[in-house]
mmCIF file of C-alpha atoms in Angstrom:
data_model
loop_
_atom_site.group_PDB
_atom_site.id
_atom_site.type_symbol
_atom_site.label_atom_id
_atom_site.label_comp_id
_atom_site.label_asym_id
_atom_site.label_seq_id
_atom_site.Cartn_x
_atom_site.Cartn_y
_atom_site.Cartn_z
ATOM 1 C CA MET A 18 5.043 29.643 3.155
ATOM 2 C CA LYS A 19 6.175 30.766 -0.301
ATOM 3 C CA LYS A 20 3.581 31.743 -2.852
ATOM 4 C CA LYS A 21 3.090 29.072 -5.475
ATOM 5 C CA ASP A 22 3.879 30.088 -9.050
ATOM 6 C CA ILE A 23 0.751 30.530 -11.147
ATOM 7 C CA SER A 24 2.347 28.346 -13.860
ATOM 8 C CA LEU A 25 2.244 25.360 -11.488
ATOM 9 C CA GLU A 26 -1.469 25.870 -10.855
ATOM 10 C CA LYS A 27 -2.097 26.091 -14.604
ATOM 11 C CA SER A 28 -0.127 22.892 -15.198
ATOM 12 C CA CYS A 29 -2.215 21.122 -12.556
ATOM 13 C CA GLN A 30 -5.397 22.261 -14.265
ATOM 14 C CA LEU A 31 -4.038 21.007 -17.589
ATOM 15 C CA ILE A 32 -3.258 17.569 -16.111
ATOM 16 C CA GLN A 33 -6.651 17.389 -14.416
ATOM 17 C CA ASN A 34 -8.589 18.293 -17.560
ATOM 18 C CA ALA A 35 -6.528 16.081 -19.881
ATOM 19 C CA LEU A 36 -6.194 12.958 -17.714
ATOM 20 C CA GLY A 37 -9.437 13.110 -15.732
ATOM 21 C CA ILE A 38 -7.863 12.824 -12.274
ATOM 22 C CA ASN A 39 -7.560 15.345 -9.454
ATOM 23 C CA CYS A 40 -4.271 17.223 -9.362
ATOM 24 C CA SER A 41 -2.826 19.760 -6.900
ATOM 25 C CA VAL A 42 0.412 21.629 -6.159
ATOM 26 C CA GLU A 43 1.685 20.855 -2.661
ATOM 27 C CA ASP A 44 4.379 22.474 -0.519
ATOM 28 C CA VAL A 45 6.549 19.582 0.673
ATOM 29 C CA TRP A 46 7.683 21.582 3.699
ATOM 30 C CA ASP A 47 4.119 22.333 4.754
ATOM 31 C CA SER A 48 1.139 19.987 5.069
ATOM 32 C CA CYS A 49 1.668 17.946 1.907
ATOM 33 C CA VAL A 50 -1.804 16.438 1.474
ATOM 34 C CA PRO A 51 -3.581 16.442 -1.914
ATOM 35 C CA ASP A 52 -6.524 18.829 -2.121
ATOM 36 C CA ASN A 53 -9.498 16.773 -3.308
ATOM 37 C CA PRO A 54 -12.906 15.795 -1.890
ATOM 38 C CA PHE A 55 -11.951 12.241 -0.889
ATOM 39 C CA CYS A 56 -8.750 13.197 0.947
ATOM 40 C CA ARG A 57 -10.472 16.132 2.678
ATOM 41 C CA GLU A 58 -13.215 13.866 4.027
ATOM 42 C CA CYS A 59 -10.696 11.191 5.038
ATOM 43 C CA LEU A 60 -8.642 13.761 6.987
ATOM 44 C CA ARG A 61 -11.816 15.129 8.588
ATOM 45 C CA LEU A 62 -12.698 11.655 9.858
ATOM 46 C CA GLN A 63 -9.157 11.074 11.110
ATOM 47 C CA LYS A 64 -9.248 14.306 13.128
ATOM 48 C CA LYS A 65 -12.777 13.688 14.366
ATOM 49 C CA TYR A 66 -11.986 10.206 15.687
ATOM 50 C CA GLY A 67 -8.426 10.893 16.865
ATOM 51 C CA LEU A 68 -6.700 8.789 14.190
ATOM 52 C CA ASP A 69 -3.444 9.530 12.396
ATOM 53 C CA LYS A 70 -2.585 7.634 9.231
ATOM 54 C CA ASN A 71 0.517 9.788 8.547
ATOM 55 C CA CYS A 72 -0.874 10.915 5.175
ATOM 56 C CA ALA A 73 1.231 14.107 5.064
ATOM 57 C CA ALA A 74 4.416 12.092 5.730
ATOM 58 C CA LEU A 75 3.459 9.589 3.016
ATOM 59 C CA HIS A 76 2.914 12.257 0.345
ATOM 60 C CA THR A 77 5.992 14.242 1.387
ATOM 61 C CA ASN A 78 8.212 11.163 1.257
ATOM 62 C CA SER A 79 6.775 10.216 -2.142
ATOM 63 C CA ALA A 80 7.565 13.710 -3.501
ATOM 64 C CA PHE A 81 11.195 13.271 -2.455
ATOM 65 C CA GLN A 82 11.266 9.728 -3.844
ATOM 66 C CA SER A 83 10.209 11.138 -7.226
ATOM 67 C CA GLU A 84 13.540 12.995 -7.349
ATOM 68 C CA LYS A 85 15.387 9.687 -7.085
ATOM 69 C CA TRP A 86 13.357 7.954 -9.779
ATOM 70 C CA GLY A 87 13.495 10.363 -12.700
ATOM 71 C CA GLY A 88 10.851 12.815 -11.539
ATOM 72 C CA LYS A 89 7.846 10.532 -11.038
ATOM 73 C CA TYR A 90 6.715 8.192 -8.280
ATOM 74 C CA GLU A 91 3.587 6.012 -8.060
ATOM 75 C CA TYR A 92 2.351 4.883 -4.659
ATOM 76 C CA LEU A 93 -0.636 3.802 -2.532
ATOM 77 C CA CYS A 94 -2.229 5.502 0.465
ATOM 78 C CA PRO A 95 -3.209 3.519 3.621
ATOM 79 C CA LEU A 96 -6.702 2.945 2.151
ATOM 80 C CA GLY A 97 -5.260 1.479 -1.052
ATOM 81 C CA LEU A 98 -5.976 4.426 -3.371
ATOM 82 C CA CYS A 99 -3.284 5.342 -5.907
ATOM 83 C CA PHE A 100 -1.367 8.585 -6.385
ATOM 84 C CA ILE A 101 1.418 9.918 -8.616
ATOM 85 C CA ALA A 102 3.921 12.463 -7.253
ATOM 86 C CA SER A 103 6.256 14.569 -9.372
ATOM 87 C CA GLY A 104 8.713 16.890 -7.624
ATOM 88 C CA VAL A 105 9.108 20.385 -9.094
ATOM 89 C CA PRO A 106 12.884 21.125 -9.387
ATOM 90 C CA LEU A 107 12.844 24.917 -8.978
ATOM 91 C CA GLU A 108 15.579 25.492 -6.405
ATOM 92 C CA LEU A 109 18.577 23.797 -4.815
ATOM 93 C CA GLU A 110 16.139 21.936 -2.599
ATOM 94 C CA LEU A 111 12.766 20.468 -3.473
ATOM 95 C CA ARG A 112 9.961 22.792 -2.377
ATOM 96 C CA TYR A 113 6.885 21.846 -4.387
ATOM 97 C CA ALA A 114 5.394 18.715 -5.876
ATOM 98 C CA ILE A 115 2.527 18.074 -8.237
ATOM 99 C CA ILE A 116 0.415 15.233 -6.858
ATOM 100 C CA ALA A 117 -2.201 13.549 -9.029
ATOM 101 C CA GLY A 118 -4.876 11.319 -7.531
ATOM 102 C CA PRO A 119 -6.571 9.541 -6.005
ATOM 103 C CA PHE A 120 -7.518 6.843 -8.486
ATOM 104 C CA PHE A 121 -8.221 3.109 -8.314
ATOM 105 C CA MET A 122 -6.313 0.312 -10.018
ATOM 106 C CA MET A 123 -8.854 -2.172 -8.632
ATOM 107 C CA ASP A 124 -12.611 -2.426 -9.057
ATOM 108 C CA LEU A 125 -14.661 -0.421 -6.599
ATOM 109 C CA GLU A 126 -16.201 -3.775 -5.596
ATOM 110 C CA GLU A 127 -12.888 -4.657 -3.924
ATOM 111 C CA PHE A 128 -12.890 -1.366 -1.995
ATOM 112 C CA ARG A 129 -15.328 -2.675 0.592
ATOM 113 C CA ALA A 130 -17.258 -0.597 3.088
ATOM 114 C CA GLU A 131 -16.374 -3.218 5.713
ATOM 115 C CA ASP A 132 -12.633 -2.567 5.296
ATOM 116 C CA LEU A 133 -13.223 1.181 5.447
ATOM 117 C CA GLN A 134 -15.190 0.829 8.666
ATOM 118 C CA ASN A 135 -12.486 -1.366 10.194
ATOM 119 C CA MET A 136 -9.893 1.325 9.519
ATOM 120 C CA PHE A 137 -12.088 3.938 11.202
ATOM 121 C CA HIS A 138 -13.183 1.565 13.965
ATOM 122 C CA ASN A 139 -16.792 1.177 12.728
ATOM 123 C CA LYS A 140 -17.491 4.919 12.681
ATOM 124 C CA ASP A 141 -19.793 6.547 10.137
ATOM 125 C CA THR A 142 -17.991 6.419 6.781
ATOM 126 C CA ARG A 143 -20.971 6.700 4.440
ATOM 127 C CA THR A 144 -19.865 10.055 2.999
ATOM 128 C CA LEU A 145 -16.361 8.721 2.350
ATOM 129 C CA MET A 146 -17.737 5.613 0.640
ATOM 130 C CA LYS A 147 -19.976 7.823 -1.514
ATOM 131 C CA LEU A 148 -16.936 9.907 -2.535
ATOM 132 C CA ALA A 149 -15.023 6.694 -3.299
ATOM 133 C CA ALA A 150 -17.630 5.905 -5.954
ATOM 134 C CA GLU A 151 -16.565 9.103 -7.751
ATOM 135 C CA VAL A 152 -12.844 8.201 -7.733
ATOM 136 C CA PRO A 153 -11.748 7.258 -11.284
ATOM 137 C CA TYR A 154 -10.519 3.789 -12.239
ATOM 138 C CA ILE A 155 -7.300 3.547 -14.274
ATOM 139 C CA PRO A 156 -6.047 0.180 -15.582
ATOM 140 C CA CYS A 157 -2.655 -0.903 -14.314
ATOM 141 C CA ASN A 158 -1.022 -0.773 -17.731
ATOM 142 C CA ARG A 159 -1.909 2.938 -18.147
ATOM 143 C CA VAL A 160 -0.532 4.202 -14.831
ATOM 144 C CA SER A 161 3.096 4.325 -15.950
ATOM 145 C CA TYR A 162 2.128 6.306 -19.060
ATOM 146 C CA LEU A 163 0.156 8.781 -16.948
ATOM 147 C CA ALA A 164 3.175 9.215 -14.680
ATOM 148 C CA ASP A 165 5.342 9.933 -17.733
ATOM 149 C CA VAL A 166 2.935 12.623 -18.961
ATOM 150 C CA ILE A 167 2.779 14.272 -15.530
ATOM 151 C CA ASN A 168 6.572 14.203 -15.284
ATOM 152 C CA ILE A 169 6.983 15.831 -18.708
ATOM 153 C CA VAL A 170 4.510 18.613 -17.847
ATOM 154 C CA THR A 171 6.174 19.182 -14.470
ATOM 155 C CA LYS A 172 9.692 19.425 -15.907
ATOM 156 C CA HIS A 173 8.585 21.756 -18.704
ATOM 157 C CA THR A 174 6.818 24.028 -16.216
ATOM 158 C CA ALA A 175 9.811 24.099 -13.882
ATOM 159 C CA SER A 176 12.159 24.941 -16.763
ATOM 160 C CA SER A 177 9.886 27.760 -17.891
ATOM 161 C CA ILE A 178 9.731 29.243 -14.396
ATOM 162 C CA ARG A 179 13.500 29.113 -13.980
ATOM 163 C CA SER A 180 14.057 30.829 -17.304
ATOM 164 C CA THR A 181 11.541 33.560 -16.529
ATOM 165 C CA ASN A 182 12.901 34.328 -13.065
ATOM 166 C CA GLN A 183 16.582 33.943 -14.035
ATOM 167 C CA ILE A 184 16.916 31.765 -10.946
ATOM 168 C CA LYS A 185 16.559 34.768 -8.543
ATOM 169 C CA ASN A 186 16.006 32.525 -5.512
ATOM 170 C CA GLU A 187 18.433 33.866 -2.937
ATOM 171 C CA ALA A 188 20.773 30.995 -3.807
ATOM 172 C CA GLU A 189 23.914 32.349 -2.094
ATOM 173 C CA GLU A 190 22.852 31.762 1.504
ATOM 174 C CA PRO A 191 21.557 28.192 0.980
ATOM 175 C CA THR A 192 24.676 27.343 -1.045
ATOM 176 C CA GLN A 193 26.990 28.632 1.693
ATOM 177 C CA ARG A 194 25.061 26.634 4.277
ATOM 178 C CA VAL A 195 25.345 23.478 2.150
ATOM 179 C CA HIS A 196 29.139 23.856 1.985
ATOM 180 C CA GLU A 197 29.304 24.341 5.767
ATOM 181 C CA LEU A 198 27.322 21.187 6.358
ATOM 182 C CA ILE A 199 29.469 19.186 3.953
ATOM 183 C CA TYR A 200 32.612 20.349 5.756
ATOM 184 C CA GLU A 201 31.231 19.709 9.240
ATOM 185 C CA HIS A 202 29.933 16.268 8.366
ATOM 186 C CA LYS A 203 32.666 14.897 6.134
ATOM 187 C CA ASP A 204 32.747 11.602 8.035
ATOM 188 C CA LEU A 205 28.986 11.245 7.770
ATOM 189 C CA LYS A 206 29.219 11.918 4.030
ATOM 190 C CA GLU A 207 31.806 9.152 3.610
ATOM 191 C CA THR A 208 29.600 6.745 5.571
ATOM 192 C CA LEU A 209 26.572 7.573 3.437
ATOM 193 C CA GLU A 210 28.614 7.148 0.243
ATOM 194 C CA SER A 211 29.717 3.720 1.438
ATOM 195 C CA GLN A 212 26.096 2.748 2.156
ATOM 196 C CA MET A 213 24.961 4.087 -1.216
ATOM 197 C CA GLU A 214 27.629 2.034 -2.979
ATOM 198 C CA LEU A 215 26.410 -1.073 -1.181
ATOM 199 C CA GLU A 216 22.838 -0.266 -2.207
ATOM 200 C CA ARG A 217 23.911 0.163 -5.839
ATOM 201 C CA LYS A 218 25.574 -3.260 -5.708
ATOM 202 C CA LEU A 219 22.468 -4.771 -4.115
ATOM 203 C CA LEU A 220 20.130 -3.369 -6.774
ATOM 204 C CA ASN A 221 22.470 -4.578 -9.513
ATOM 205 C CA HIS A 222 22.542 -8.121 -8.075
ATOM 206 C CA ILE A 223 18.741 -8.106 -7.898
ATOM 207 C CA LYS A 224 18.474 -6.987 -11.529
ATOM 208 C CA LEU A 225 20.886 -9.784 -12.508
ATOM 209 C CA LYS A 226 19.008 -12.219 -10.219
ATOM 210 C CA ASN A 227 22.104 -13.134 -8.175
ATOM 211 C CA ARG A 228 20.213 -14.232 -5.077
ATOM 212 C CA GLU A 229 23.020 -15.233 -2.716
ATOM 213 C CA GLU A 230 25.084 -12.110 -3.424
ATOM 214 C CA ALA A 231 21.992 -9.927 -3.020
ATOM 215 C CA GLN A 232 21.107 -11.487 0.334
ATOM 216 C CA GLU A 233 24.685 -11.084 1.622
ATOM 217 C CA ILE A 234 24.846 -7.391 0.720
ATOM 218 C CA LEU A 235 21.336 -6.821 2.072
ATOM 219 C CA ASN A 236 22.408 -8.118 5.472
ATOM 220 C CA GLU A 237 25.442 -5.806 5.387
ATOM 221 C CA ILE A 238 23.250 -2.816 4.534
ATOM 222 C CA LEU A 239 20.821 -3.569 7.373
ATOM 223 C CA GLY A 240 23.729 -3.831 9.796
ATOM 224 C CA GLY A 241 24.998 -0.450 8.623
ATOM 225 C CA ILE A 242 21.568 1.135 9.010
ATOM 226 C CA TYR A 243 21.206 -0.077 12.591
ATOM 227 C CA PHE A 244 24.818 0.765 13.558
ATOM 228 C CA HIS A 245 25.068 4.258 12.074
ATOM 229 C CA SER A 246 21.590 5.302 13.269
ATOM 230 C CA PHE A 247 22.740 4.955 16.895
ATOM 231 C CA GLY A 248 19.434 3.352 17.847
ATOM 232 C CA ASP A 249 17.376 6.375 16.693
ATOM 233 C CA LEU A 250 14.141 4.741 15.531
ATOM 234 C CA LYS A 251 13.114 7.732 13.379
ATOM 235 C CA ILE A 252 16.355 7.599 11.410
ATOM 236 C CA ILE A 253 16.102 3.820 11.062
ATOM 237 C CA LYS A 254 12.520 4.106 9.764
ATOM 238 C CA ALA A 255 13.580 6.670 7.167
ATOM 239 C CA ARG A 256 16.485 4.523 5.949
ATOM 240 C CA VAL A 257 14.377 1.349 5.901
ATOM 241 C CA THR A 258 11.730 3.174 3.829
ATOM 242 C CA GLU A 259 14.377 4.171 1.273
ATOM 243 C CA LEU A 260 15.714 0.609 1.193
ATOM 244 C CA VAL A 261 12.293 -0.967 0.589
ATOM 245 C CA VAL A 262 11.501 1.553 -2.160
ATOM 246 C CA GLY A 263 14.847 0.794 -3.817
ATOM 247 C CA LEU A 264 14.189 -2.938 -3.698
ATOM 248 C CA LEU A 265 10.747 -2.482 -5.281
ATOM 249 C CA ARG A 266 12.259 -0.414 -8.086
ATOM 250 C CA ALA A 267 14.966 -3.030 -8.599
ATOM 251 C CA ALA A 268 12.250 -5.677 -8.815
ATOM 252 C CA VAL A 269 10.700 -3.738 -11.719
ATOM 253 C CA SER A 270 14.089 -3.676 -13.448
ATOM 254 C CA ALA A 271 14.376 -7.444 -12.886
ATOM 255 C CA GLY A 272 11.154 -7.999 -14.794
ATOM 256 C CA VAL A 273 8.453 -7.985 -12.110
ATOM 257 C CA GLY A 274 5.296 -6.383 -13.576
ATOM 258 C CA ILE A 275 4.278 -2.954 -12.302
ATOM 259 C CA GLU A 276 0.901 -4.370 -11.204
ATOM 260 C CA ASN A 277 2.754 -6.885 -9.032
ATOM 261 C CA ILE A 278 4.864 -4.111 -7.527
ATOM 262 C CA PHE A 279 1.700 -2.300 -6.430
ATOM 263 C CA ALA A 280 0.520 -5.556 -4.865
ATOM 264 C CA LEU A 281 3.847 -5.953 -3.099
ATOM 265 C CA SER A 282 4.122 -2.365 -1.887
ATOM 266 C CA GLY A 283 0.737 -2.258 -0.180
ATOM 267 C CA ASP A 284 0.958 0.473 2.438
ATOM 268 C CA TYR A 285 4.538 -0.245 3.515
ATOM 269 C CA ILE A 286 5.351 3.384 4.237
ATOM 270 C CA SER A 287 2.444 3.860 6.632
ATOM 271 C CA GLU A 288 3.146 0.455 8.234
ATOM 272 C CA ILE A 289 6.759 1.450 8.961
ATOM 273 C CA GLN A 290 5.590 4.487 10.935
ATOM 274 C CA LYS A 291 3.561 2.307 13.336
ATOM 275 C CA PHE A 292 6.507 0.454 14.888
ATOM 276 C CA GLU A 293 7.698 1.559 18.316
ATOM 277 C CA ASN A 294 10.796 -0.622 18.678
ATOM 278 C CA ILE A 295 13.562 -1.973 16.459
ATOM 279 C CA ARG A 296 12.777 -5.640 17.157
ATOM 280 C CA ASP A 297 9.235 -5.489 15.766
ATOM 281 C CA LEU A 298 10.401 -3.383 12.826
ATOM 282 C CA ASN A 299 13.090 -5.933 12.021
ATOM 283 C CA GLU A 300 10.637 -8.858 12.131
ATOM 284 C CA TRP A 301 8.288 -7.020 9.781
ATOM 285 C CA LEU A 302 11.140 -6.045 7.467
ATOM 286 C CA THR A 303 12.250 -9.677 7.191
ATOM 287 C CA LYS A 304 8.809 -10.637 5.827
ATOM 288 C CA VAL A 305 8.729 -7.690 3.433
ATOM 289 C CA LEU A 306 12.180 -8.449 2.048
ATOM 290 C CA ASN A 307 11.262 -12.127 1.766
ATOM 291 C CA SER A 308 8.218 -11.149 -0.325
ATOM 292 C CA ILE A 309 10.229 -8.885 -2.592
ATOM 293 C CA MET A 310 13.086 -11.378 -3.088
ATOM 294 C CA PHE A 311 10.589 -14.186 -3.699
ATOM 295 C CA SER A 312 8.893 -12.134 -6.424
ATOM 296 C CA VAL A 313 12.193 -11.535 -8.235
ATOM 297 C CA PHE A 314 14.010 -14.838 -8.044
ATOM 298 C CA PRO A 315 12.687 -17.965 -9.803
ATOM 299 C CA ASN A 316 10.953 -20.409 -7.460
ATOM 300 C CA SER A 317 8.917 -23.509 -7.972
ATOM 301 C CA HIS A 318 5.225 -22.968 -8.636
ATOM 302 C CA VAL A 319 4.658 -26.029 -6.482
ATOM 303 C CA ARG A 320 6.065 -24.188 -3.480
ATOM 304 C CA LEU A 321 3.670 -21.282 -4.023
ATOM 305 C CA ALA A 322 0.753 -23.694 -4.334
ATOM 306 C CA ALA A 323 1.843 -25.427 -1.125
ATOM 307 C CA ILE A 324 1.869 -22.126 0.750
ATOM 308 C CA VAL A 325 -1.604 -21.257 -0.501
ATOM 309 C CA GLU A 326 -2.877 -24.730 0.452
ATOM 310 C CA LYS A 327 -1.415 -24.249 3.928
ATOM 311 C CA VAL A 328 -3.311 -20.969 4.283
ATOM 312 C CA LYS A 329 -6.516 -22.545 2.952
ATOM 313 C CA GLY A 330 -6.158 -25.387 5.452
ATOM 314 C CA TYR A 331 -5.763 -22.918 8.301
ATOM 315 C CA ILE A 332 -8.870 -21.043 7.171
ATOM 316 C CA GLY A 333 -10.793 -24.313 6.969
ATOM 317 C CA GLU A 334 -9.870 -25.148 10.567
ATOM 318 C CA ASN A 335 -10.464 -21.676 11.994
ATOM 319 C CA TYR A 336 -13.235 -20.103 9.882
ATOM 320 C CA MET A 337 -15.514 -19.906 12.928
ATOM 321 C CA LYS A 338 -13.093 -17.433 14.578
ATOM 322 C CA LYS A 339 -11.958 -13.988 13.544
ATOM 323 C CA ILE A 340 -9.057 -14.415 11.079
ATOM 324 C CA SER A 341 -6.785 -11.456 10.368
ATOM 325 C CA LEU A 342 -4.614 -10.996 7.283
ATOM 326 C CA ASN A 343 -1.596 -10.447 9.541
ATOM 327 C CA GLU A 344 -2.274 -13.826 11.150
ATOM 328 C CA LEU A 345 -2.236 -15.531 7.755
ATOM 329 C CA ALA A 346 0.821 -13.566 6.603
ATOM 330 C CA ASN A 347 2.750 -14.735 9.670
ATOM 331 C CA LEU A 348 1.724 -18.299 8.897
ATOM 332 C CA ALA A 349 2.982 -18.004 5.305
ATOM 333 C CA GLY A 350 6.100 -15.960 6.139
ATOM 334 C CA PHE A 351 5.202 -13.229 3.651
ATOM 335 C CA SER A 352 3.924 -9.667 3.833
ATOM 336 C CA VAL A 353 0.152 -9.222 3.740
ATOM 337 C CA SER A 354 0.197 -7.671 0.271
ATOM 338 C CA TYR A 355 2.336 -10.417 -1.290
ATOM 339 C CA LEU A 356 0.323 -13.218 0.292
ATOM 340 C CA SER A 357 -2.877 -11.572 -0.988
ATOM 341 C CA LYS A 358 -1.390 -11.452 -4.480
ATOM 342 C CA ILE A 359 -0.271 -15.083 -4.712
ATOM 343 C CA PHE A 360 -3.466 -16.320 -3.011
ATOM 344 C CA LYS A 361 -5.641 -14.612 -5.632
ATOM 345 C CA GLU A 362 -3.459 -15.952 -8.453
ATOM 346 C CA GLU A 363 -3.836 -19.513 -7.163
ATOM 347 C CA THR A 364 -7.529 -19.447 -6.180
ATOM 348 C CA GLN A 365 -9.026 -16.628 -8.309
ATOM 349 C CA LYS A 366 -10.446 -15.290 -5.027
ATOM 350 C CA SER A 367 -9.217 -12.677 -2.580
ATOM 351 C CA ILE A 368 -8.445 -13.985 0.903
ATOM 352 C CA SER A 369 -11.495 -12.283 2.397
ATOM 353 C CA ALA A 370 -13.721 -13.688 -0.382
ATOM 354 C CA TYR A 371 -12.361 -17.196 0.231
ATOM 355 C CA ILE A 372 -12.968 -16.916 3.989
ATOM 356 C CA ASN A 373 -16.561 -15.837 3.289
ATOM 357 C CA HIS A 374 -16.931 -18.736 0.808
ATOM 358 C CA VAL A 375 -15.845 -21.273 3.452
ATOM 359 C CA ARG A 376 -18.139 -19.726 6.062
ATOM 360 C CA ILE A 377 -21.139 -19.723 3.737
ATOM 361 C CA GLU A 378 -20.568 -23.357 2.680
ATOM 362 C CA ASN A 379 -20.606 -24.409 6.322
ATOM 363 C CA ALA A 380 -23.617 -22.188 7.000
ATOM 364 C CA LYS A 381 -25.498 -23.972 4.197
ATOM 365 C CA LYS A 382 -24.885 -27.347 5.874
ATOM 366 C CA LEU A 383 -26.214 -26.048 9.164
ATOM 367 C CA LEU A 384 -29.259 -24.534 7.459
ATOM 368 C CA ARG A 385 -30.029 -27.893 5.811
ATOM 369 C CA THR A 386 -29.532 -30.034 8.886
ATOM 370 C CA THR A 387 -30.426 -27.949 11.984
ATOM 371 C CA ASP A 388 -33.052 -25.553 13.256
ATOM 372 C CA ILE A 389 -30.482 -23.230 14.868
ATOM 373 C CA SER A 390 -31.521 -19.548 14.762
ATOM 374 C CA LEU A 391 -29.967 -17.327 12.106
ATOM 375 C CA VAL A 392 -28.411 -15.055 14.733
ATOM 376 C CA GLU A 393 -26.658 -17.987 16.408
ATOM 377 C CA LEU A 394 -25.775 -19.633 13.108
ATOM 378 C CA ALA A 395 -24.068 -16.461 11.851
ATOM 379 C CA TYR A 396 -21.948 -16.366 14.994
ATOM 380 C CA VAL A 397 -21.103 -20.091 14.790
ATOM 381 C CA VAL A 398 -19.668 -19.787 11.267
ATOM 382 C CA GLY A 399 -17.584 -16.702 12.072
ATOM 383 C CA PHE A 400 -19.740 -13.653 11.302
ATOM 384 C CA GLU A 401 -19.973 -11.024 14.018
ATOM 385 C CA GLU A 402 -23.292 -9.610 12.758
ATOM 386 C CA GLN A 403 -26.316 -11.401 11.315
ATOM 387 C CA SER A 404 -26.998 -8.501 8.915
ATOM 388 C CA TYR A 405 -23.579 -8.868 7.290
ATOM 389 C CA PHE A 406 -23.960 -12.659 7.214
ATOM 390 C CA THR A 407 -27.298 -12.289 5.396
ATOM 391 C CA LYS A 408 -25.794 -9.810 2.929
ATOM 392 C CA VAL A 409 -22.861 -12.089 2.062
ATOM 393 C CA PHE A 410 -25.069 -15.195 1.880
ATOM 394 C CA LYS A 411 -27.490 -13.537 -0.529
ATOM 395 C CA LYS A 412 -24.633 -12.218 -2.674
ATOM 396 C CA LEU A 413 -23.079 -15.691 -3.019
ATOM 397 C CA GLU A 414 -26.226 -17.837 -3.172
ATOM 398 C CA GLY A 415 -28.802 -15.495 -4.680
ATOM 399 C CA VAL A 416 -31.317 -16.072 -1.856
ATOM 400 C CA SER A 417 -31.556 -15.169 1.805
ATOM 401 C CA PRO A 418 -30.532 -17.747 4.465
ATOM 402 C CA GLY A 419 -34.153 -18.135 5.514
ATOM 403 C CA LYS A 420 -35.360 -18.941 2.006
ATOM 404 C CA TYR A 421 -32.448 -21.304 1.475
ATOM 405 C CA ARG A 422 -33.446 -23.206 4.635
ATOM 406 C CA ASP A 423 -37.088 -23.384 3.543
ATOM 407 C CA SER A 424 -36.101 -24.833 0.175
ATOM 408 C CA ASN A 425 -33.345 -27.213 1.306
ATOM 409 C CA ALA A 426 -34.060 -28.360 4.859
ATOM 410 C CA ARG A 427 -34.127 -32.130 5.270
ATOM 411 C CA PRO A 428 -37.550 -33.192 6.592
ATOM 412 C CA GLY A 429 -37.400 -34.219 10.222
ATOM 413 C CA SER A 430 -33.695 -33.640 10.473
ATOM 414 C CA GLY A 431 -32.608 -31.916 13.640
ATOM 415 C CA GLN A 432 -29.229 -33.586 13.906
ATOM 416 C CA LYS A 433 -26.232 -31.400 13.270
ATOM 417 C CA GLU A 434 -23.907 -32.536 10.570
ATOM 418 C CA LYS A 435 -20.192 -32.070 11.191
ATOM 419 C CA THR A 436 -19.056 -28.958 9.337
ATOM 420 C CA ALA A 437 -16.169 -29.352 6.941
ATOM 421 C CA PRO A 438 -13.515 -26.807 6.130
#
């Protein structure tokens, strides 16, 4: 591993002190994982419990994506924390990146311990949750400005290093090798150029909001990805990742707000890595592309409201069972992140908050009209643990379930009232 230039470390310290977020220099050809307390603890838990969230691949890919998008790239990790990557253009190939983060663009209230425990299969995550409380919050409208500042510092540092060293980087051997590869793979180069031209046309149609033309070219691009990858799932995943990122960037150019792009992107990159066959990947990609296209092209608000009502109806009929976000996304035909976004816009509640609201409303009816035990009642309305049921009930109603029953029970009523969604 090459020794990092001291100027890069100084630039990181400058960014950290000025912007108030952790910052580190990472070798993109080594383990590209930001060096900060939260990420260290998260990786420790992953290793301890035999989990792999592909964090290194996520950060490495984001560093390379920054090259394509003017030197800066904002993205989310699998836990929903935000990062900014800025590649350091020192050599013919990217070797280092400055990565700033993590930070939140949502309230810590929305970063729930329950979700954290689900990701780590109910293992002990108290230390990680404590560290999350120390992660800074940055409003959505400031993130792009922060990325610009980091990009400016990175480019200035890289330019200074190149001038000082007179580009003494053993450039001859890598350059010769590049020419050999270009000669050996001329046909591959032509194929890639053809695909890139199609992608440029696609992004242009999205910016101009030409839906039919965009969909037609998108289908052609997907066909090319599958055909020229010769069934190699790793290559397909890499190309699909690039395509999704390009579509998200095009959506920004078409007028979709940056906060909406973060809602759309979710943890797409880590999700892509989970697929083990092309069929499942293609089904998932269809939903993702549908979400992105729907966010760009004008559609009736009535249709959005109808989709949300459909999801609410499903929750009302199935609140007593475990309901997953993937289940609801499949019902709506959107990605999880996009469904979550439009649901909150329509109801002013997150999906999980709405599910809890429905469960608590039905629990209140049972508390008023039956003498069923709290343990059984919690299970009947969809909670797996009484302790969590009590916590949610008290948060929403201001009193414990027991006190609510004492104050609201109908005298002599032991007959169960039919619960409503």
